[in-house]
C-alpha positions as CSV (number, residue, x, y, z in Angstrom):
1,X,56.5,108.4,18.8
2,X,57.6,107.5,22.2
3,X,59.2,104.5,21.2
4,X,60.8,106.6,18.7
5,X,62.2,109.2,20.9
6,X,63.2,106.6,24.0
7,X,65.5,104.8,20.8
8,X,63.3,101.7,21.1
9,X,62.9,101.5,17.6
10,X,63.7,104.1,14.1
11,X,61.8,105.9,11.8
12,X,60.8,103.4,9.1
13,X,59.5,104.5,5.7
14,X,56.1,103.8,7.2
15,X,56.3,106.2,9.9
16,X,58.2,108.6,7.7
17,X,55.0,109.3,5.8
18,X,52.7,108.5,8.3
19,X,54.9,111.5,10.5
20,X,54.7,113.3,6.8
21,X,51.2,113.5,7.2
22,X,50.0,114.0,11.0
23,X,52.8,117.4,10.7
24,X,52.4,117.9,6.9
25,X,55.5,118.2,6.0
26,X,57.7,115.3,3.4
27,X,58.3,112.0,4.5
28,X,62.1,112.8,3.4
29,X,62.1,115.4,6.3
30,X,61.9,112.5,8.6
31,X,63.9,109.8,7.2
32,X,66.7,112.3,6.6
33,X,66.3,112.7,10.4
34,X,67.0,109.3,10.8
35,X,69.6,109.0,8.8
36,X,71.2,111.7,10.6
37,X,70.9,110.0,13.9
38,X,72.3,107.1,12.3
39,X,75.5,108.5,11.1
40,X,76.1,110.1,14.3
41,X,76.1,107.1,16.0
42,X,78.0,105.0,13.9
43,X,81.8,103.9,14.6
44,X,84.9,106.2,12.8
45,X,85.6,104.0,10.2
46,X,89.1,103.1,10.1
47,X,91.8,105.5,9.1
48,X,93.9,103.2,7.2
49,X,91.2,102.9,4.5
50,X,91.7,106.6,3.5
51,X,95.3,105.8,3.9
52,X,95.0,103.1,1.5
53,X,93.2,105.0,-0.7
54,X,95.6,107.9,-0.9
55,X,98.2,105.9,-1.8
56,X,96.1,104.0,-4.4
57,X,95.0,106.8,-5.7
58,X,99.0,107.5,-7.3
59,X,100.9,104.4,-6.9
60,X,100.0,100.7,-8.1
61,X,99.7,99.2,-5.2
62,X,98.0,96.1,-6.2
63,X,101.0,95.6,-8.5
64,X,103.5,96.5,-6.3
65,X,102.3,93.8,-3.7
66,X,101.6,90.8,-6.4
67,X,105.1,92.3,-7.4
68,X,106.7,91.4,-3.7
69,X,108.1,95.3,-3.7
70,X,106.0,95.8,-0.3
71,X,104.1,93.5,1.5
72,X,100.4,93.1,2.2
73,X,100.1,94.3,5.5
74,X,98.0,96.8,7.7
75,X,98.1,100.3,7.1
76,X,101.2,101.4,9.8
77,X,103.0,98.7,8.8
78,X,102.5,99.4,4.9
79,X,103.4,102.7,5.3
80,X,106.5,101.9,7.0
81,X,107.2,100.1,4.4
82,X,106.5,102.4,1.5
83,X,108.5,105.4,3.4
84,X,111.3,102.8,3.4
85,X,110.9,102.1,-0.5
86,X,110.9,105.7,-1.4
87,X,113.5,106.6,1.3
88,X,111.8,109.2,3.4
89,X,111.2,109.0,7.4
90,X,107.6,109.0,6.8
91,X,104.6,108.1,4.6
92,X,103.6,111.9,4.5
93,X,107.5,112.5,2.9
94,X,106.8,110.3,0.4
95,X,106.4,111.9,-3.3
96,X,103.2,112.4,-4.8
97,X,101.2,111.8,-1.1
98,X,99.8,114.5,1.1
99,X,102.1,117.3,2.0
100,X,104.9,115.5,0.1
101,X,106.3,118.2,-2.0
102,X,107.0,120.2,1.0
103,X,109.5,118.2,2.1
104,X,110.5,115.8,-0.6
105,X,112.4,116.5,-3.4
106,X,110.8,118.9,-6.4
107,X,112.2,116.4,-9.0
108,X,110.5,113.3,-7.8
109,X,107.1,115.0,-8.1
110,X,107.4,115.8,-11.4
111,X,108.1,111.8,-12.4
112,X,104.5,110.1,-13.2
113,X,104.0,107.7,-9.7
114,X,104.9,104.9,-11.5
115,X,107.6,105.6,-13.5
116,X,109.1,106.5,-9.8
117,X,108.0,103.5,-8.4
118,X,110.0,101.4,-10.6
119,X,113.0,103.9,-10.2
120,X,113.0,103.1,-6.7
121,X,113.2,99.6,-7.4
122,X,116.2,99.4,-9.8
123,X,117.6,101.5,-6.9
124,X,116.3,99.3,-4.1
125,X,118.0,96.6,-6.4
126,X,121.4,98.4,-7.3
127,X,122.2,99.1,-3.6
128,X,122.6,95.3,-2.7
129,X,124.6,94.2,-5.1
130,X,128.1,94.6,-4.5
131,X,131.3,95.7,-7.5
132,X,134.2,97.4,-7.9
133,X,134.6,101.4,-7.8
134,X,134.0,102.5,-11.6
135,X,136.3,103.1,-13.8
136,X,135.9,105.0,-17.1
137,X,138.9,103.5,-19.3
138,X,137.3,100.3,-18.3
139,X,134.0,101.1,-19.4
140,X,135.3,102.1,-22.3
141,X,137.1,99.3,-23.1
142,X,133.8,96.7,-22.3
143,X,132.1,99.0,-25.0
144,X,134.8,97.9,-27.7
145,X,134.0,94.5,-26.3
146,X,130.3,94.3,-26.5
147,X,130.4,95.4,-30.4
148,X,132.2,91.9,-31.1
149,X,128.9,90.5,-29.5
150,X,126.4,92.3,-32.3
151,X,125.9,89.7,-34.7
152,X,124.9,86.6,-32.3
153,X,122.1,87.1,-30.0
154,X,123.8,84.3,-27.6
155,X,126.8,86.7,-26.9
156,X,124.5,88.9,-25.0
157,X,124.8,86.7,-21.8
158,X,128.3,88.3,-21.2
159,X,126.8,92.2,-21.3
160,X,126.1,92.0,-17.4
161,X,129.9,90.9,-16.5
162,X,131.8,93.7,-18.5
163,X,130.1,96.1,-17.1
164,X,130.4,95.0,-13.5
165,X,133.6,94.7,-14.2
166,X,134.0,98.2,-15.3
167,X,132.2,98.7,-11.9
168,X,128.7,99.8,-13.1
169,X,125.7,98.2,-11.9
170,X,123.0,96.9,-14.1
171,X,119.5,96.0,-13.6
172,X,116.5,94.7,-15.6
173,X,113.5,95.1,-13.5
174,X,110.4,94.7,-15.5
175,X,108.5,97.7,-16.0
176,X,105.1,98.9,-14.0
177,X,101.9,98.8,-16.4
178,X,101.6,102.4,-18.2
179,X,105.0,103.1,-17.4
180,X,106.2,102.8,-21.2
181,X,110.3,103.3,-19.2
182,X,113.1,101.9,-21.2
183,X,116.1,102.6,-19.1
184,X,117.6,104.5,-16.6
185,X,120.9,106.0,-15.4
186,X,121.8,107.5,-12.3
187,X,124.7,107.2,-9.7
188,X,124.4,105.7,-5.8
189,X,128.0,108.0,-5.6
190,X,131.0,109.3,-7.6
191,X,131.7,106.0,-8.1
192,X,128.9,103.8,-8.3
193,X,126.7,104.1,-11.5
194,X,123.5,102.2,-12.2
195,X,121.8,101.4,-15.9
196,X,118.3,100.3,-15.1
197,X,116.6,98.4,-17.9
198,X,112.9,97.2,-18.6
199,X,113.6,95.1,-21.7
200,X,109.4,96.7,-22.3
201,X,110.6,94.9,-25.8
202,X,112.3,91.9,-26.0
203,X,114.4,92.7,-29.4
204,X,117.7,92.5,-30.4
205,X,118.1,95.6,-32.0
206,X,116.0,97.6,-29.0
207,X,118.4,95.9,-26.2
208,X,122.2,97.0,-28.0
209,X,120.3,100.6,-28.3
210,X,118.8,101.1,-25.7
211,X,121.8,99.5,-23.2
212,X,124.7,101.9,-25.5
213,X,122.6,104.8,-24.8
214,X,122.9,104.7,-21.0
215,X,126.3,103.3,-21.1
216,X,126.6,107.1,-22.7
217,X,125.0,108.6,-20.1
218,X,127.5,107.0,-17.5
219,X,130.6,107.6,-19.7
220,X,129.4,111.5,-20.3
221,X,128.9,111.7,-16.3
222,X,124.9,112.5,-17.1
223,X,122.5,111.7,-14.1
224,X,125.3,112.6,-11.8
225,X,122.8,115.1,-9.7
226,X,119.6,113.5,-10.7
227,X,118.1,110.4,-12.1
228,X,117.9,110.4,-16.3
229,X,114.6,108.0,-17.2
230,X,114.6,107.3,-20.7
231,X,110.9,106.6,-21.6
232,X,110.0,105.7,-25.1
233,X,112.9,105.7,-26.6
234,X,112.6,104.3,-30.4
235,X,109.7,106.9,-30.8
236,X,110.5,110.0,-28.3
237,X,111.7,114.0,-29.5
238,X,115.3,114.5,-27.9
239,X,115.1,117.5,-29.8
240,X,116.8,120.6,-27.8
241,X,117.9,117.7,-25.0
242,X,121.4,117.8,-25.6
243,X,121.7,114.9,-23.2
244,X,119.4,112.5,-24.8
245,X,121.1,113.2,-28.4
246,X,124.4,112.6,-27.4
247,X,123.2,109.3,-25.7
248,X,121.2,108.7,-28.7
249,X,123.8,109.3,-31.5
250,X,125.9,107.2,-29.6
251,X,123.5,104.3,-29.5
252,X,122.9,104.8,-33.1
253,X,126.6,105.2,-34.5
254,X,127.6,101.9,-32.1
255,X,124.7,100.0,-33.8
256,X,125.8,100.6,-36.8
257,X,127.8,103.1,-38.5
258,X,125.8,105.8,-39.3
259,X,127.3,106.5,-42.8
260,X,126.9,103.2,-43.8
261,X,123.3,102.7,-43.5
262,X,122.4,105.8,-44.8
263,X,124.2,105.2,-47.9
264,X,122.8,101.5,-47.6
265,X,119.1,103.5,-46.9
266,X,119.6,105.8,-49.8
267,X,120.2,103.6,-52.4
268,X,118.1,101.1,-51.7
269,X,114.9,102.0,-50.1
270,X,112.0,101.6,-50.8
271,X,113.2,98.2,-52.6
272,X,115.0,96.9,-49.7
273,X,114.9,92.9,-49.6
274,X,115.6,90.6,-46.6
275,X,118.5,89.4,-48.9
276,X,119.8,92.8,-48.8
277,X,119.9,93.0,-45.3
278,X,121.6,89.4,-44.5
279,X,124.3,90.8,-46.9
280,X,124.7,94.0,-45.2
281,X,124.5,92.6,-41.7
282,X,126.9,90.6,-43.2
283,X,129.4,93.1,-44.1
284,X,129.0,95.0,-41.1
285,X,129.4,92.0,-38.7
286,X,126.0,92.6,-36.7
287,X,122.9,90.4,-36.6
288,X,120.5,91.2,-39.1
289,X,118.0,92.8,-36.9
290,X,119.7,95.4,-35.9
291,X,119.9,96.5,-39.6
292,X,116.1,96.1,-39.5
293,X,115.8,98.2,-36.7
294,X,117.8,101.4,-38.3
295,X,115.6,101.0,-41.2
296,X,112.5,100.8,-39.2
297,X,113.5,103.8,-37.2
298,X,114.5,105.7,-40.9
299,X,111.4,104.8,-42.4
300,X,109.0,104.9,-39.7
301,X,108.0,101.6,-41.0
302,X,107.8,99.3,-37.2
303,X,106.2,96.1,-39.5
304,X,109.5,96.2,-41.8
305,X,111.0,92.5,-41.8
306,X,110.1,92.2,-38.3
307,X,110.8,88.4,-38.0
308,X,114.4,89.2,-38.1
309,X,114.6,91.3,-34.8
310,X,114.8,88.1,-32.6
311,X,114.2,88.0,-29.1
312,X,116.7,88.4,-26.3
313,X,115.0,88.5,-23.2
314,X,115.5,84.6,-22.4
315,X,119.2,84.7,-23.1
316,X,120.3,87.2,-20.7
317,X,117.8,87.0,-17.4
318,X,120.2,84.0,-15.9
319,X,123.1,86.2,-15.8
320,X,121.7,89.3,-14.8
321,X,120.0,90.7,-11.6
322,X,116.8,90.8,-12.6
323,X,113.3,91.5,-10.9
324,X,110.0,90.7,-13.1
325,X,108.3,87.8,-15.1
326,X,108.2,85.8,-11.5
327,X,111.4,86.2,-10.7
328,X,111.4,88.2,-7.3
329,X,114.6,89.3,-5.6
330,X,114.1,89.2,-1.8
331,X,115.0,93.0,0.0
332,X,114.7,93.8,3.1
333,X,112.2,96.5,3.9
């Protein structure tokens, strides 16, 4: 016991019982007496670990790193460089971390963490590149321009040069794990618009839809105060978003004429062949898979003639600014 007392030696599970017994009381008594004593004299563990923790606990981190957004640092200097990333003066500012919403912006809390990580990349990505001021008639005119690119998947390469040169800034940054994003639209100012895309599927019809929907958004001035995400498009409700259905009947009607493959729908479905859609994609100067894709999307039937919806992906990445499938764009944090 002296030994015990003088902190020569602890209270093993021997001389907890033994203890137990001479005072007749439970072993545990003793050994949680120890135990005690040995918390209180162990070292404050480091504070970065529950600051790692907290912001594991809503953003990928892990991802983010392998991704090269941030890099793999100690804690101060990680959350430096996450404050940075999200635009704030300090970690606590940033959304979705402690004490965040009082200071940060309402919206941002209400985007899932990783849908507003990404965000914050395709913005990260948007302010380095440099174009001219926008210009609506000019947009407009690149849109008349990209439907004489339908039918040939090769044509897409020249997508990220009209719109530049309509002075909109375009991004594919690949998207987060659980994010399910398809695009975004927002504006850096009055005159600087960005389209953020994922390309989450690498298909020609879900590419022209998916860009002509937030080439709407700019034209129509939407995400002028906040950020639009567009998550899920082919299956999401837009119902009572007049935003989203504007984009969307957009998207649709430059795809294809709306009239057309309804009366094209109508007459043929459920019979439709692969010959009858060569013929129509024919007649309507588009590549066949974007006919495959209106019927998919009428039908609800996503294994319809799916070999004809060819992918994209490799065709545009060299001519686009592009962060994902090991490509990694060095910023400055």
């Amino acid at each position: 016991v002296n030994q015990v007392i003088s902190g020569k030696r602890g209270i093993s599970a021997e001389m907890a019982k033994a203890l137990g017994e001479a005072f007749d009381v439970s072993a545990e008594f003793f050994t949680n007496l120890q135990n005690a004593y040995d918390l209180s004299k162990a070292k404050k563990p480091d504070p970065g670990i529950a600051i790692r923790r907290q912001i594991q606990n809503h953003y990928p981190l892990r991802e983010m790193i392998l991704r090269g957004w941030i890099n793999n640092a100690d804690t101060s200097l990680m959350g430096a460089q996450l404050a940075r990333f999200f635009e704030v003066d300090s970690l606590g500012n940033v959304p979705h971390l402690a004490h965040a919403a009082k200071k940060s912006s309402r919206y941002y809390e209400e985007i899932p963490a990783i849908q507003l990580a990404w965000l914050f990349r395709v913005r990260q990505l948007a302010k380095s590149m440099h174009v001219s001021a926008y210009s609506h008639k000019a947009l407009l005119q690149a849109t008349e321009k990209m439907k004489l690119l339908l039918n040939s998947p090769e044509e897409i390469r020249h997508v990220p040069r009209l719109l530049q040169e309509s002075g909109v800034r375009i991004v594919v940054v690949e998207g987060l794990p659980g994010g399910k994003i398809d695009g975004v639209c927002f504006w850096l100012h009055r005159q600087a618009p960005v389209i953020g895309l994922s390309l989450r599927f690498d298909r020609i019809d879900n590419f022209w839809f998916v860009l002509r929907h937030e080439i709407e958004h700019v034209l129509q001035k939407h995400g002028l105060d906040r950020e639009i995400i567009d998550v899920s498009l082919e299956t999401g409700d837009t119902a009572g978003n007049q935003e989203e259905e504007i984009a969307n009947n957009a998207a649709s009607e430059f795809c294809i004429p709306q009239r057309e493959v309804k009366s094209f729908y109508d007459r043929k479905w459920p019979f439709i062949s692969a010959r009858d859609v060569v013929a129509f994609a024919m007649r309507m100067n588009v590549h066949p898979g974007i006919i495959v894709g209106q019927i998919q999307r009428r039908a609800k039937r996503w294994d319809f003639l799916r070999d004809y919806q060819v992918k994209i992906r490799h065709l545009l990445l060299p001519y686009i600014y592009v962060d994902g499938w090991g490509d990694i764009p060095q910023v400055d944090l």
